[in-house]
Amino acid sequence: MKRQLTINTDPIDEAALVPQRVMSSGMGAAVYFTGVVRGMEESEEIQGIEYEAFQKMVDHQFNLLFDEMEKRWPLESVRLVHRLGWVKVNEPSLWVEIIAPHRGEAFAACRWLIDEMKRVVPIWKKPVSEEGNTPIKEA
Amino acid sequence: MKRQLTINTDPIDEAALVPQRVMSSGMGAAVYFTGVVRGMEESEEIQGIEYEAFQKMVDHQFNLLFDEMEKRWPLESVRLVHRLGWVKVNEPSLWVEIIAPHRGEAFAACRWLIDEMKRVVPIWKKPVSEEGNTPIKEA
Amino acid sequence: MRVSVHFYSYFKELTGCAETAETLPEGSTINDLLKLLIARFPKLGAMQNSTLIAVGVEYQGRSYVLKEGEEVSLFPPVQGG
Amino acid sequence: MRVSVHFYSYFKELTGCAETAETLPEGSTINDLLKLLIARFPKLGAMQNSTLIAVGVEYQGRSYVLKEGEEVSLFPPVQGG
């Protein structure tokens, strides 16, 4: 399974990522997901989210997840982009693409990867409200 | 729920479709599916698939499915493109986009729509082998 | 009464045509129509259990009572995507 | 032995620092380290049940036996995406 992991502060350029897809002739399904910063967090309006990561561990934990995906499903490739730093409302923070022979495994693997990411990959978010404060009580 | 349905013989241009996305600030998830013609059908090599549709009924049946999606999930929009006529191996025949507040409903709706489409929408495929024959015994 | 009948996918090859018409007594059902069609196109007989039937753009069951001028479509299981 | 300790997300605000170090007897566990840290940074105490702990880049449980020079990271539940 090919892996491509991009974790940095650059804006996510989906229009560039989609045409970079490589798919061999045995593959029939591409499932991709874009996660976008919503304008509300816990019923309070926000301007954006500040993403922080423990980068070295992020890379390692994603690779453990990719190892597991490789065992579970016959996937051709996974590409994952997570933006860090300041991401404004309506901009994407996460982009994932899974290529597989059939849609069943592509959907299953994509959902599983995002669910597991939110369980084990050390990235945190701090929503920032209109006033520049953090509206969510985090402690 | 906004609906956009495109059923014709034009090649599917994902790089153009993705940036046309409209997403309001309450929405956090966009799920995409691209179905691509595989090089093998029933263990025989093929060159492509010829898609035939009962077009008037296709439109109606898709709209019934969209009605049902609207009842089941709080979706902002669905866009679906199905190509008809001759589609070569490695080219997309189907593209679906679902916009929703959260990934759970976006993934569920996208899978459901494709599963139901394959049950009720009158589109048929005829795989064409290297020799220009139809390798699958369809009767 | 008269109904038009349309065939899709490989049903066109089984019958040798894309479209035909049948004349039936008032009150006839899709089931009655199917019997007439199988008599004319015997290859449709083997397909009976997997044949999907629409009147206009809606699926209908075998007991549907046909009306003058309706368009009936017969086709095998669909397989888009 | 000496281990370095790193805090992430709002744990930095609870402790007032991103990084510190602790000296412990040989054979000490993460649990022993946690007790020392809570004594120094009492606000960490309320977080105990939701604190995630890594040594290097791997998650470890409270009974993990620490070794000289290891890098321990403490952080709240992750929330990427």
Short mmCIF file of C-alpha atoms in Angstrom, two decimals:
data_model
loop_
_atom_site.label_atom_id
_atom_site.label_comp_id
_atom_site.label_asym_id
_atom_site.label_seq_id
_atom_site.Cartn_x
_atom_site.Cartn_y
_atom_site.Cartn_z
CA MET A 1 0.00 0.00 0.00
CA LYS A 2 1.43 3.37 -1.01
CA ARG A 3 1.38 6.01 1.73
CA GLN A 4 1.61 9.76 1.47
CA LEU A 5 1.42 11.80 4.65
CA THR A 6 1.57 15.60 4.70
CA ILE A 7 1.38 17.45 8.01
CA ASN A 8 2.20 21.13 7.84
CA THR A 9 0.77 24.64 7.93
CA ASP A 10 0.18 24.98 4.16
CA PRO A 11 -3.40 25.47 2.98
CA ILE A 12 -4.87 22.23 1.63
CA ASP A 13 -5.21 22.52 -2.14
CA GLU A 14 -7.78 19.90 -3.12
CA ALA A 15 -7.87 21.04 -6.74
CA ALA A 16 -4.19 20.13 -6.96
CA LEU A 17 -4.41 16.92 -4.91
CA VAL A 18 -7.23 15.28 -6.87
CA PRO A 19 -5.44 15.25 -10.26
CA GLN A 20 -2.29 13.84 -8.60
CA ARG A 21 -4.18 10.61 -7.95
CA VAL A 22 -2.50 7.46 -9.23
CA MET A 23 -4.76 4.47 -9.80
CA SER A 24 -3.77 1.19 -11.42
CA SER A 25 -6.19 -0.64 -13.71
CA GLY A 26 -7.30 -3.13 -11.03
CA MET A 27 -8.69 -0.32 -8.86
CA GLY A 28 -12.33 0.73 -9.12
CA ALA A 29 -12.93 3.05 -6.17
CA ALA A 30 -11.53 6.30 -4.81
CA VAL A 31 -13.11 7.61 -1.62
CA TYR A 32 -11.97 11.00 -0.41
CA PHE A 33 -12.92 13.09 2.56
CA THR A 34 -12.48 16.77 3.28
CA GLY A 35 -12.90 18.01 6.84
CA VAL A 36 -13.67 21.72 7.03
CA VAL A 37 -13.64 24.07 10.04
CA ARG A 38 -17.23 24.88 11.00
CA GLY A 39 -18.37 28.31 12.11
CA MET A 40 -19.72 27.05 15.44
CA GLU A 41 -18.14 25.07 18.25
CA GLU A 42 -20.32 24.13 21.21
CA SER A 43 -22.97 26.63 20.05
CA GLU A 44 -20.53 29.53 20.04
CA GLU A 45 -19.43 31.33 16.89
CA ILE A 46 -15.75 30.95 16.10
CA GLN A 47 -13.36 32.48 13.58
CA GLY A 48 -11.16 29.45 13.16
CA ILE A 49 -9.18 26.73 14.88
CA GLU A 50 -5.53 26.66 15.91
CA TYR A 51 -4.13 23.13 15.42
CA GLU A 52 -1.16 21.94 17.46
CA ALA A 53 0.69 18.66 16.95
CA PHE A 54 3.38 16.51 18.56
CA GLN A 55 4.80 16.08 15.08
CA LYS A 56 7.25 13.18 15.53
CA MET A 57 4.58 11.12 17.27
CA VAL A 58 1.94 12.13 14.72
CA ASP A 59 4.03 10.62 11.92
CA HIS A 60 4.64 7.43 13.89
CA GLN A 61 1.02 6.97 14.95
CA PHE A 62 -0.26 7.53 11.40
CA ASN A 63 2.17 4.90 10.18
CA LEU A 64 0.90 2.43 12.78
CA LEU A 65 -2.63 3.10 11.50
CA PHE A 66 -1.48 2.61 7.90
CA ASP A 67 0.16 -0.70 8.91
CA GLU A 68 -3.14 -1.85 10.34
CA MET A 69 -5.11 -0.70 7.27
CA GLU A 70 -2.78 -2.70 5.07
CA LYS A 71 -3.62 -5.84 7.07
CA ARG A 72 -7.37 -5.24 7.02
CA TRP A 73 -8.10 -4.19 3.44
CA PRO A 74 -6.57 -4.68 -0.04
CA LEU A 75 -5.86 -0.99 -0.58
CA GLU A 76 -3.67 0.47 -3.30
CA SER A 77 -2.90 3.72 -1.54
CA VAL A 78 -3.69 6.20 1.19
CA ARG A 79 -2.97 9.92 1.03
CA LEU A 80 -3.59 12.06 4.08
CA VAL A 81 -3.05 15.79 4.54
CA HIS A 82 -3.60 17.48 7.92
CA ARG A 83 -3.09 21.19 8.20
CA LEU A 84 -1.58 22.64 11.39
CA GLY A 85 -1.56 26.14 12.82
CA TRP A 86 -4.35 28.58 12.13
CA VAL A 87 -7.22 27.35 9.93
CA LYS A 88 -10.09 29.76 9.27
CA VAL A 89 -13.76 28.79 9.25
CA ASN A 90 -14.74 27.21 5.91
CA GLU A 91 -11.19 26.12 5.13
CA PRO A 92 -10.19 22.43 5.09
CA SER A 93 -8.06 21.05 7.94
CA LEU A 94 -8.05 17.41 6.79
CA TRP A 95 -8.03 15.64 3.44
CA VAL A 96 -7.92 11.86 3.05
CA GLU A 97 -8.00 9.70 -0.07
CA ILE A 98 -8.25 5.91 -0.23
CA ILE A 99 -7.85 3.90 -3.44
CA ALA A 100 -9.17 0.32 -3.45
CA PRO A 101 -10.55 -2.27 -5.85
CA HIS A 102 -14.15 -1.81 -4.62
CA ARG A 103 -16.14 0.84 -2.82
CA GLY A 104 -16.85 -1.30 0.25
CA GLU A 105 -13.26 -1.47 1.40
CA ALA A 106 -12.53 2.13 0.35
CA PHE A 107 -15.40 3.51 2.46
CA ALA A 108 -14.60 1.23 5.40
CA ALA A 109 -10.91 2.11 5.41
CA CYS A 110 -11.52 5.85 5.07
CA ARG A 111 -13.99 5.96 7.97
CA TRP A 112 -11.79 3.74 10.11
CA LEU A 113 -8.70 5.88 9.50
CA ILE A 114 -10.47 9.11 10.49
CA ASP A 115 -12.08 7.53 13.58
CA GLU A 116 -8.74 6.06 14.73
CA MET A 117 -6.90 9.30 13.99
CA LYS A 118 -9.22 11.09 16.38
CA ARG A 119 -8.38 8.49 19.03
CA VAL A 120 -4.60 8.18 18.82
CA VAL A 121 -2.91 10.82 16.66
CA PRO A 122 -1.60 13.65 18.89
CA ILE A 123 -3.15 16.70 17.28
CA TRP A 124 -5.19 19.17 19.32
CA LYS A 125 -7.42 22.03 18.40
CA LYS A 126 -8.10 25.33 20.06
CA PRO A 127 -11.21 27.07 18.68
CA VAL A 128 -10.82 30.84 18.57
CA SER A 129 -13.94 32.98 18.88
CA GLU A 130 -14.74 36.33 17.28
CA GLU A 131 -13.17 38.10 20.24
CA GLY A 132 -9.98 36.12 19.91
CA ASN A 133 -10.77 33.98 22.93
CA THR A 134 -11.04 30.25 23.29
CA PRO A 135 -14.74 29.58 23.75
CA ILE A 136 -14.47 25.96 24.82
CA LYS A 137 -13.70 25.22 28.42
CA GLU A 138 -11.01 22.65 27.95
CA ALA A 139 -10.12 21.79 31.53
CA MET B 1 -30.96 19.80 0.40
CA LYS B 2 -29.48 21.09 -2.84
CA ARG B 3 -29.36 18.52 -5.66
CA GLN B 4 -27.25 18.45 -8.77
CA LEU B 5 -27.64 15.51 -11.14
CA THR B 6 -25.62 15.15 -14.34
CA ILE B 7 -26.17 12.13 -16.58
CA ASN B 8 -24.54 12.36 -19.98
CA THR B 9 -21.68 11.11 -22.13
CA ASP B 10 -19.17 13.82 -21.18
CA PRO B 11 -15.97 12.74 -19.42
CA ILE B 12 -16.13 13.36 -15.67
CA ASP B 13 -13.81 16.23 -14.78
CA GLU B 14 -13.16 15.91 -11.04
CA ALA B 15 -10.57 18.67 -11.04
CA ALA B 16 -13.32 21.04 -12.20
CA LEU B 17 -16.07 19.60 -10.00
CA VAL B 18 -14.25 19.78 -6.67
CA PRO B 19 -13.59 23.55 -6.71
CA GLN B 20 -17.27 24.16 -7.63
CA ARG B 21 -18.20 22.98 -4.15
CA VAL B 22 -20.43 25.28 -2.13
CA MET B 23 -20.33 24.75 1.61
CA SER B 24 -21.98 26.96 4.20
CA SER B 25 -20.25 27.66 7.50
CA GLY B 26 -22.28 25.09 9.46
CA MET B 27 -20.92 22.25 7.33
CA GLY B 28 -17.84 20.29 8.38
CA ALA B 29 -17.66 17.29 6.05
CA ALA B 30 -17.46 16.61 2.33
CA VAL B 31 -17.35 12.94 1.29
CA TYR B 32 -16.51 12.00 -2.29
CA PHE B 33 -16.68 8.81 -4.24
CA THR B 34 -15.22 8.22 -7.67
CA GLY B 35 -16.04 4.95 -9.40
CA VAL B 36 -13.54 4.01 -12.07
CA VAL B 37 -13.78 1.32 -14.77
CA ARG B 38 -11.49 -1.57 -13.82
CA GLY B 39 -9.39 -3.49 -16.34
CA MET B 40 -10.92 -6.84 -15.42
CA GLU B 41 -14.53 -8.04 -15.32
CA GLU B 42 -15.17 -11.60 -14.14
CA SER B 43 -11.43 -12.40 -14.55
CA GLU B 44 -11.39 -11.31 -18.19
CA GLU B 45 -9.46 -8.30 -19.44
CA ILE B 46 -11.65 -5.54 -20.84
CA GLN B 47 -11.05 -2.28 -22.69
CA GLY B 48 -13.97 -0.41 -21.23
CA ILE B 49 -17.66 -0.41 -20.46
CA GLU B 50 -20.58 0.79 -22.53
CA TYR B 51 -23.23 2.35 -20.25
CA GLU B 52 -26.88 2.46 -21.31
CA ALA B 53 -29.65 4.26 -19.45
CA PHE B 54 -33.42 4.69 -19.48
CA GLN B 55 -32.80 8.37 -18.99
CA LYS B 56 -36.23 9.69 -18.00
CA MET B 57 -36.57 6.98 -15.37
CA VAL B 58 -32.98 7.51 -14.19
CA ASP B 59 -33.74 11.13 -13.33
CA HIS B 60 -36.94 10.19 -11.53
CA GLN B 61 -35.41 7.34 -9.54
CA PHE B 62 -32.46 9.49 -8.47
CA ASN B 63 -34.86 12.14 -7.27
CA LEU B 64 -36.78 9.56 -5.23
CA LEU B 65 -33.47 8.56 -3.62
CA PHE B 66 -32.61 12.21 -2.94
CA ASP B 67 -36.06 12.66 -1.32
CA GLU B 68 -35.31 9.75 0.98
CA MET B 69 -31.80 11.05 1.83
CA GLU B 70 -33.31 14.38 2.78
CA LYS B 71 -35.55 12.60 5.30
CA ARG B 72 -32.78 10.47 6.75
CA TRP B 73 -29.86 12.89 7.17
CA PRO B 74 -29.32 16.65 7.65
CA LEU B 75 -27.42 17.11 4.38
CA GLU B 76 -26.62 20.41 2.73
CA SER B 77 -26.18 19.06 -0.78
CA VAL B 78 -25.67 16.10 -3.06
CA ARG B 79 -23.96 16.25 -6.43
CA LEU B 80 -23.94 13.14 -8.61
CA VAL B 81 -22.46 12.66 -12.06
CA HIS B 82 -22.89 9.40 -14.00
CA ARG B 83 -21.28 9.08 -17.38
CA LEU B 84 -23.08 7.15 -20.14
CA GLY B 85 -21.86 5.62 -23.39
CA TRP B 86 -18.33 4.36 -23.79
CA VAL B 87 -16.03 4.69 -20.74
CA LYS B 88 -12.49 3.38 -21.06
CA VAL B 89 -10.64 1.42 -18.39
CA ASN B 90 -9.18 3.80 -15.75
CA GLU B 91 -11.71 6.54 -16.48
CA PRO B 92 -14.41 7.50 -13.97
CA SER B 93 -18.01 6.50 -14.64
CA LEU B 94 -19.49 7.83 -11.38
CA TRP B 95 -18.73 10.76 -9.09
CA VAL B 96 -20.67 11.61 -5.94
CA GLU B 97 -20.25 14.40 -3.40
CA ILE B 98 -22.15 14.73 -0.12
CA ILE B 99 -21.91 17.82 2.10
CA ALA B 100 -23.04 17.46 5.72
CA PRO B 101 -22.37 18.95 9.14
CA HIS B 102 -20.40 15.87 10.31
CA ARG B 103 -18.58 13.00 8.70
CA GLY B 104 -20.88 10.30 10.10
CA GLU B 105 -23.92 11.37 8.12
CA ALA B 106 -21.86 12.28 5.04
CA PHE B 107 -20.30 8.80 4.84
CA ALA B 108 -23.60 7.05 5.60
CA ALA B 109 -25.51 9.02 2.98
CA CYS B 110 -22.84 8.55 0.31
CA ARG B 111 -22.70 4.76 0.79
CA TRP B 112 -26.48 4.50 0.94
CA LEU B 113 -26.94 6.48 -2.26
CA ILE B 114 -24.51 4.31 -4.24
CA ASP B 115 -25.96 1.06 -2.87
CA GLU B 116 -29.51 2.16 -3.67
CA MET B 117 -28.52 3.45 -7.09
CA LYS B 118 -27.23 -0.02 -7.96
CA ARG B 119 -30.60 -1.44 -6.93
CA VAL B 120 -33.10 0.89 -8.57
CA VAL B 121 -31.59 3.32 -11.08
CA PRO B 122 -31.99 1.92 -14.62
CA ILE B 123 -28.44 2.06 -15.92
CA TRP B 124 -26.77 -1.02 -17.39
CA LYS B 125 -23.24 -1.82 -18.37
CA LYS B 126 -21.80 -3.93 -21.15
CA PRO B 127 -18.11 -4.71 -20.64
CA VAL B 128 -16.17 -4.79 -23.88
CA SER B 129 -13.09 -7.02 -24.11
CA GLU B 130 -9.88 -6.47 -26.06
CA GLU B 131 -11.45 -8.18 -29.07
CA GLY B 132 -14.47 -5.91 -28.99
CA ASN B 133 -16.70 -8.65 -27.59
CA THR B 134 -18.81 -8.71 -24.48
CA PRO B 135 -17.01 -11.11 -22.13
CA ILE B 136 -19.75 -11.45 -19.55
CA LYS B 137 -22.52 -13.91 -20.20
CA GLU B 138 -25.42 -11.72 -19.33
CA ALA B 139 -28.32 -14.07 -20.01
CA MET C 1 -56.47 -1.46 -25.18
CA ARG C 2 -52.99 -0.91 -26.46
CA VAL C 3 -49.75 -0.45 -24.48
CA SER C 4 -46.25 0.19 -25.74
CA VAL C 5 -43.43 -2.02 -24.50
CA HIS C 6 -39.77 -0.99 -24.26
CA PHE C 7 -36.79 -3.28 -23.73
CA TYR C 8 -33.45 -2.24 -22.24
CA SER C 9 -29.97 -3.73 -21.96
CA TYR C 10 -29.64 -7.31 -23.24
CA PHE C 11 -33.42 -7.73 -23.28
CA LYS C 12 -33.19 -5.95 -26.65
CA GLU C 13 -31.00 -8.77 -27.90
CA LEU C 14 -33.29 -11.44 -26.46
CA THR C 15 -36.30 -9.97 -28.27
CA GLY C 16 -34.51 -8.53 -31.30
CA CYS C 17 -36.20 -5.15 -30.80
CA ALA C 18 -36.10 -2.08 -28.53
CA GLU C 19 -39.80 -1.35 -28.66
CA THR C 20 -43.07 -3.07 -29.51
CA ALA C 21 -46.77 -2.83 -28.67
CA GLU C 22 -49.41 -5.22 -27.43
CA THR C 23 -53.20 -5.21 -27.50
CA LEU C 24 -54.91 -6.56 -24.38
CA PRO C 25 -58.45 -6.69 -22.95
CA GLU C 26 -59.43 -3.92 -20.49
CA GLY C 27 -58.41 -4.81 -16.93
CA SER C 28 -55.32 -6.77 -17.97
CA THR C 29 -52.38 -6.85 -15.58
CA ILE C 30 -48.65 -6.77 -16.13
CA ASN C 31 -48.77 -10.51 -15.59
CA ASP C 32 -51.15 -10.89 -18.53
CA LEU C 33 -48.86 -8.73 -20.66
CA LEU C 34 -45.84 -10.85 -19.68
CA LYS C 35 -47.60 -14.02 -20.88
CA LEU C 36 -48.26 -12.47 -24.28
CA LEU C 37 -44.67 -11.20 -24.55
CA ILE C 38 -43.16 -14.57 -23.61
CA ALA C 39 -45.32 -16.23 -26.25
CA ARG C 40 -43.91 -13.79 -28.84
CA PHE C 41 -40.33 -13.72 -27.47
CA PRO C 42 -39.69 -17.11 -25.87
CA LYS C 43 -36.19 -16.09 -24.65
CA LEU C 44 -37.85 -13.72 -22.17
CA GLY C 45 -39.31 -16.77 -20.40
CA ALA C 46 -36.03 -17.80 -18.79
CA MET C 47 -35.59 -14.24 -17.46
CA GLN C 48 -38.93 -14.03 -15.68
CA ASN C 49 -37.60 -14.09 -12.12
CA SER C 50 -35.04 -11.36 -12.70
CA THR C 51 -37.12 -9.11 -14.94
CA LEU C 52 -37.76 -5.61 -13.60
CA ILE C 53 -40.87 -3.82 -14.84
CA ALA C 54 -41.72 -0.14 -14.93
CA VAL C 55 -44.82 1.68 -16.06
CA GLY C 56 -43.74 5.15 -17.10
CA VAL C 57 -40.88 5.93 -14.66
CA GLU C 58 -42.17 3.92 -11.67
CA TYR C 59 -41.50 0.32 -10.80
CA GLN C 60 -44.64 -1.82 -10.71
CA GLY C 61 -45.44 -5.36 -9.59
CA ARG C 62 -46.97 -8.17 -11.66
CA SER C 63 -50.51 -7.45 -10.44
CA TYR C 64 -50.55 -3.82 -11.65
CA VAL C 65 -53.65 -3.17 -13.83
CA LEU C 66 -52.63 -1.59 -17.12
CA LYS C 67 -54.35 1.38 -18.72
CA GLU C 68 -54.70 2.38 -22.37
CA GLY C 69 -51.60 3.98 -23.83
CA GLU C 70 -49.25 3.25 -20.93
CA GLU C 71 -45.56 2.73 -21.55
CA VAL C 72 -44.24 -0.47 -20.04
CA SER C 73 -40.49 -1.10 -19.76
CA LEU C 74 -38.86 -4.49 -19.20
CA PHE C 75 -35.23 -4.83 -18.24
CA PRO C 76 -32.72 -6.97 -16.35
CA PRO C 77 -31.29 -6.00 -12.92
CA VAL C 78 -29.67 -2.58 -13.06
CA GLN C 79 -25.91 -2.16 -12.64
CA GLY C 80 -24.84 1.44 -12.76
CA GLY C 81 -21.73 2.88 -11.18
CA MET D 1 17.86 8.75 36.74
CA ARG D 2 16.55 11.70 34.86
CA VAL D 3 13.69 11.88 32.34
CA SER D 4 12.45 14.83 30.33
CA VAL D 5 8.75 15.65 30.41
CA HIS D 6 6.82 17.42 27.64
CA PHE D 7 3.33 18.92 27.86
CA TYR D 8 0.98 19.49 24.93
CA SER D 9 -2.25 21.39 24.30
CA TYR D 10 -3.80 22.99 27.39
CA PHE D 11 -1.56 20.94 29.69
CA LYS D 12 1.04 23.64 28.93
CA GLU D 13 -1.33 26.20 30.42
CA LEU D 14 -2.07 24.02 33.46
CA THR D 15 1.64 23.64 34.23
CA GLY D 16 2.86 26.95 32.86
CA CYS D 17 5.57 25.23 30.83
CA ALA D 18 6.06 23.13 27.71
CA GLU D 19 8.92 21.04 29.04
CA THR D 20 10.52 20.08 32.33
CA ALA D 21 12.61 17.25 33.82
CA GLU D 22 12.33 14.98 36.82
CA THR D 23 14.83 12.89 38.75
CA LEU D 24 13.57 9.51 39.97
CA PRO D 25 15.01 6.35 41.53
CA GLU D 26 15.92 3.50 39.14
CA GLY D 27 12.93 1.26 38.47
CA SER D 28 10.38 4.05 38.78
CA THR D 29 7.20 3.78 36.76
CA ILE D 30 5.12 6.34 34.93
CA ASN D 31 2.82 6.22 37.93
CA ASP D 32 5.68 7.33 40.18
CA LEU D 33 6.51 10.13 37.75
CA LEU D 34 2.86 11.26 37.71
CA LYS D 35 2.85 11.59 41.51
CA LEU D 36 5.92 13.85 41.41
CA LEU D 37 4.44 15.94 38.60
CA ILE D 38 1.11 16.39 40.37
CA ALA D 39 2.95 17.52 43.49
CA ARG D 40 4.74 20.17 41.40
CA PHE D 41 1.77 21.06 39.17
CA PRO D 42 -1.39 20.46 41.24
CA LYS D 43 -3.72 21.35 38.31
CA LEU D 44 -2.61 18.15 36.59
CA GLY D 45 -4.28 16.19 39.41
CA ALA D 46 -7.82 16.84 38.20
CA MET D 47 -6.81 15.64 34.71
CA GLN D 48 -5.48 12.26 35.81
CA ASN D 49 -8.21 10.09 34.30
CA SER D 50 -8.05 11.74 30.90
CA THR D 51 -4.28 12.15 30.66
CA LEU D 52 -2.59 10.32 27.77
CA ILE D 53 1.05 9.40 28.19
CA ALA D 54 3.69 8.59 25.62
CA VAL D 55 7.33 7.59 25.99
CA GLY D 56 9.10 8.66 22.85
CA VAL D 57 6.43 8.22 20.15
CA GLU D 58 4.57 5.25 21.71
CA TYR D 59 1.66 5.31 24.13
CA GLN D 60 2.44 3.65 27.48
CA GLY D 61 0.42 2.65 30.50
CA ARG D 62 0.90 3.77 34.12
CA SER D 63 2.98 0.70 35.03
CA TYR D 64 5.65 1.30 32.36
CA VAL D 65 9.14 1.25 33.93
CA LEU D 66 11.09 4.35 32.93
CA LYS D 67 14.69 4.36 31.77
CA GLU D 68 17.37 7.03 32.00
CA GLY D 69 17.01 9.82 29.46
CA GLU D 70 13.60 8.87 28.16
CA GLU D 71 11.24 11.53 26.86
CA VAL D 72 7.80 11.38 28.45
CA SER D 73 4.89 13.34 26.99
CA LEU D 74 1.65 14.17 28.79
CA PHE D 75 -1.40 15.46 26.98
CA PRO D 76 -5.20 15.57 27.00
CA PRO D 77 -7.36 13.49 24.63
CA VAL D 78 -6.43 14.15 21.01
CA GLN D 79 -8.85 15.87 18.64
CA GLY D 80 -7.47 16.20 15.14
CA GLY D 81 -9.46 16.49 11.95
#
